[in-house]
Short mmCIF file of C-alpha atoms in Angstrom, two decimals:
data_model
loop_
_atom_site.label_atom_id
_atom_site.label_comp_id
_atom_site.label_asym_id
_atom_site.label_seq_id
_atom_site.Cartn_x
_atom_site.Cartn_y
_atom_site.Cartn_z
CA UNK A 124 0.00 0.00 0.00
CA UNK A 125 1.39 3.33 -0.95
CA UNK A 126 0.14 6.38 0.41
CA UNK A 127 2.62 9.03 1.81
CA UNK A 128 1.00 10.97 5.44
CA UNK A 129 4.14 12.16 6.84
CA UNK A 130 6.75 14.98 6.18
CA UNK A 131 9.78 15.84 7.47
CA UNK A 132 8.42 16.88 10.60
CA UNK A 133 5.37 15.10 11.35
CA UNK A 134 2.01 14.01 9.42
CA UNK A 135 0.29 16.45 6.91
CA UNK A 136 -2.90 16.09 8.49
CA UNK A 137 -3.66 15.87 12.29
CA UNK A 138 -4.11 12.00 13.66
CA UNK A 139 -7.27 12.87 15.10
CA UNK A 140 -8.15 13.51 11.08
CA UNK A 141 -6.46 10.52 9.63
CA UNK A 142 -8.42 8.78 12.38
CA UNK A 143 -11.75 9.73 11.30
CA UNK A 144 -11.45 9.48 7.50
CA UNK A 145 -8.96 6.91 6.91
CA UNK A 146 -8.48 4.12 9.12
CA UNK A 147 -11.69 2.33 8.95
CA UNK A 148 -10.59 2.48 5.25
CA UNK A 149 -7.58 0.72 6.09
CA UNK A 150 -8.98 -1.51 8.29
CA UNK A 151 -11.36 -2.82 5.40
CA UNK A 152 -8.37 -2.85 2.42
CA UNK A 153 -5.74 -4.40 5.31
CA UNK A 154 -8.32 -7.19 6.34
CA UNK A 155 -9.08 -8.19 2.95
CA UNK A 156 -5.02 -8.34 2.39
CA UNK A 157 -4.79 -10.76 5.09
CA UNK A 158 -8.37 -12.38 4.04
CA UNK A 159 -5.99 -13.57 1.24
CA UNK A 160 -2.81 -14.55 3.41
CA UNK A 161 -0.73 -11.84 2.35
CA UNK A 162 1.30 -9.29 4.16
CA UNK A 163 1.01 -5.75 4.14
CA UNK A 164 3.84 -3.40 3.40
CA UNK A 165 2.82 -0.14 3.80
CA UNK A 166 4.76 2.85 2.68
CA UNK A 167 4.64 6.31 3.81
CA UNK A 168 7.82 8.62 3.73
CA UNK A 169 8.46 11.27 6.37
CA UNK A 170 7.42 10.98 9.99
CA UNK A 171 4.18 8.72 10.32
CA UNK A 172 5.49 8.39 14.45
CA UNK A 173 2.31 9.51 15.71
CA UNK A 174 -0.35 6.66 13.70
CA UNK A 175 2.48 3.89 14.09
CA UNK A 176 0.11 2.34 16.64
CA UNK A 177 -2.63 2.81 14.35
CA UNK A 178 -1.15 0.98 11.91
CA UNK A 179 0.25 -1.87 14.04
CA UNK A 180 -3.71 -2.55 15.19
CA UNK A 181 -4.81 -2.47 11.97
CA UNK A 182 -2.35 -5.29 11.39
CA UNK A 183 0.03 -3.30 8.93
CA UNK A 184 3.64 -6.20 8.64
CA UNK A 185 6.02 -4.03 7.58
CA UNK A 186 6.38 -0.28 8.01
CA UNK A 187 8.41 1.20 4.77
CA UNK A 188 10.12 3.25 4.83
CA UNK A 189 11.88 3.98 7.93
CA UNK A 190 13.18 7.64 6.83
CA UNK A 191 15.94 8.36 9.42
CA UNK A 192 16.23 12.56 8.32
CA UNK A 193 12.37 12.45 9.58
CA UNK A 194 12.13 9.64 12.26
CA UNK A 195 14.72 8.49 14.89
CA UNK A 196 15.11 5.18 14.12
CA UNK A 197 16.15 4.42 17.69
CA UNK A 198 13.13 6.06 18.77
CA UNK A 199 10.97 3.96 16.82
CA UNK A 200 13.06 0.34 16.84
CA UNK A 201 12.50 1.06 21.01
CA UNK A 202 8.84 2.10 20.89
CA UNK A 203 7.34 -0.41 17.97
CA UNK A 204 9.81 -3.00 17.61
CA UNK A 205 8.80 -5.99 17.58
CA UNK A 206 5.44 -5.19 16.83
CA UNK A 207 6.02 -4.66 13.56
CA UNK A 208 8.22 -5.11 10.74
CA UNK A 209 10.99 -2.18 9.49
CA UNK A 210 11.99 -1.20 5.74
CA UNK A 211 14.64 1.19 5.04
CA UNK A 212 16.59 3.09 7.79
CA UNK A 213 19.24 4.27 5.19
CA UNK A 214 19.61 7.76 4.96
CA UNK A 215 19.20 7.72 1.15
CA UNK A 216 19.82 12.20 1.57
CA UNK A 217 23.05 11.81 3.00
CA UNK A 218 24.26 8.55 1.50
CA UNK A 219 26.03 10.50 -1.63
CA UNK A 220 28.20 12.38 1.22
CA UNK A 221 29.22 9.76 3.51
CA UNK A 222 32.42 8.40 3.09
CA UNK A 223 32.23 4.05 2.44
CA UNK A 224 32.87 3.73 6.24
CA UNK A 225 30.17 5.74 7.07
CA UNK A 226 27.41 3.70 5.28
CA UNK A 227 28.86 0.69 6.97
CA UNK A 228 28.50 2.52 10.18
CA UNK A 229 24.76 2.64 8.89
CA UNK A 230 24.26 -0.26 8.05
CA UNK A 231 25.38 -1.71 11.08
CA UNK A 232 23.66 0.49 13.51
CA UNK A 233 20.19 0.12 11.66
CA UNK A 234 20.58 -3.73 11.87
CA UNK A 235 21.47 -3.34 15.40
CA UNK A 236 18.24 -1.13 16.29
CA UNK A 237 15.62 -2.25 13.69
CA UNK A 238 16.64 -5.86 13.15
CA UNK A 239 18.56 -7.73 15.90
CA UNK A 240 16.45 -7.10 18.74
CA UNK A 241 13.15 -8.06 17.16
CA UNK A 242 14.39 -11.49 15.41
CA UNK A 243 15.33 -9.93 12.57
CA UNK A 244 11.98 -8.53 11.40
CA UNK A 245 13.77 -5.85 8.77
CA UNK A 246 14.37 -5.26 5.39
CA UNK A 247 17.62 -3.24 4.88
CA UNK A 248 17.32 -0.73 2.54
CA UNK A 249 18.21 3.25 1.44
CA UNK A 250 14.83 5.26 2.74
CA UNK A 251 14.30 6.19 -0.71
CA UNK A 252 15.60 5.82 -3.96
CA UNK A 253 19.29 5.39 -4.20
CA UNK A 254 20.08 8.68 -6.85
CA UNK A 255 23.05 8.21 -9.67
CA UNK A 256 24.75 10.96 -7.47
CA UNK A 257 25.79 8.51 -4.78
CA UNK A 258 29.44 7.34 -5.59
CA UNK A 259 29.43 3.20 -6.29
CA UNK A 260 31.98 2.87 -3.63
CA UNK A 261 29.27 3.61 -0.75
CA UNK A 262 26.81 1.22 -3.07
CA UNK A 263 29.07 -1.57 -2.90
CA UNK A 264 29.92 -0.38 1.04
CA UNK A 265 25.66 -1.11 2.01
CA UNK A 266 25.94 -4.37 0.16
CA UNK A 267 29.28 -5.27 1.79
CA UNK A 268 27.86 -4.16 5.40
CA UNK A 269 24.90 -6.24 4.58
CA UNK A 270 26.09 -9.34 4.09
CA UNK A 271 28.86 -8.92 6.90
CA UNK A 272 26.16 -9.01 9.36
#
């Protein structure tokens, strides 16, 4: 499911608002997802922090995408994980500046916060697309980090 509620700062509409016109919505579209035995990625950039729990009782399985410039992604692996699954956590607006090391350093900490301590329940990935901008050697530094862990 792709809908985008948050922005950099917090969702565009109030959650008392996305409560009253949207989640019964949800509820119906999600239910009929899992009618079907299917999981439910949903994707919203920016920071979605305050319907989180919304989404986790409506049964959302993976929250995508983590977008660490928006949400602390300690912050939310220590209030929601385990209670969901995480997608992204990459910082795909600073990945062109970091040096190779860096993105390791990423990599490893987002495993570390989103992954380890909830059995793994993450898919590691850039926030966002991953631009032409970024140099290959921090590419080929997220898949190295990756597989390391």
């Amino acid at each position: 499911m792709t809908d985008d509620w948050g922005s950099q700062t917090g969702l565009m509409i109030s959650p008392e608002m996305w409560r009253k016109h949207f989640k019964a919505h949800y509820r119906r579209i999600i239910d009929e997802i899992h009618h079907w035995d299917k999981d439910v990625i949903f994707h919203s950039c920016g920071n979605v922090m305050r319907v989180i729990p919304e989404l986790i009782e409506l049964g959302v399985d993976v929250l995508d995408p983590v977008q660490p410039t928006a949400m602390n992604i300690d912050e939310v692996g220590r209030s929601f994980g385990g209670k969901i699954a995480f997608s992204g956590g990459i910082d795909d607006q600073r990945l062109e500046d970091y040096s190779p090391q860096q993105v390791k350093d990423e990599v490893r900490h987002a495993i570390d916060t989103l992954g380890k301590p909830y059995g793994n329940a993450y898919l590691l990935a850039a926030a966002n697309l991953i631009t032409p901008t970024v140099p290959f050697e921090n590419i080929e530094a997220l898949f190295e980090a990756c597989h390391a862990q």
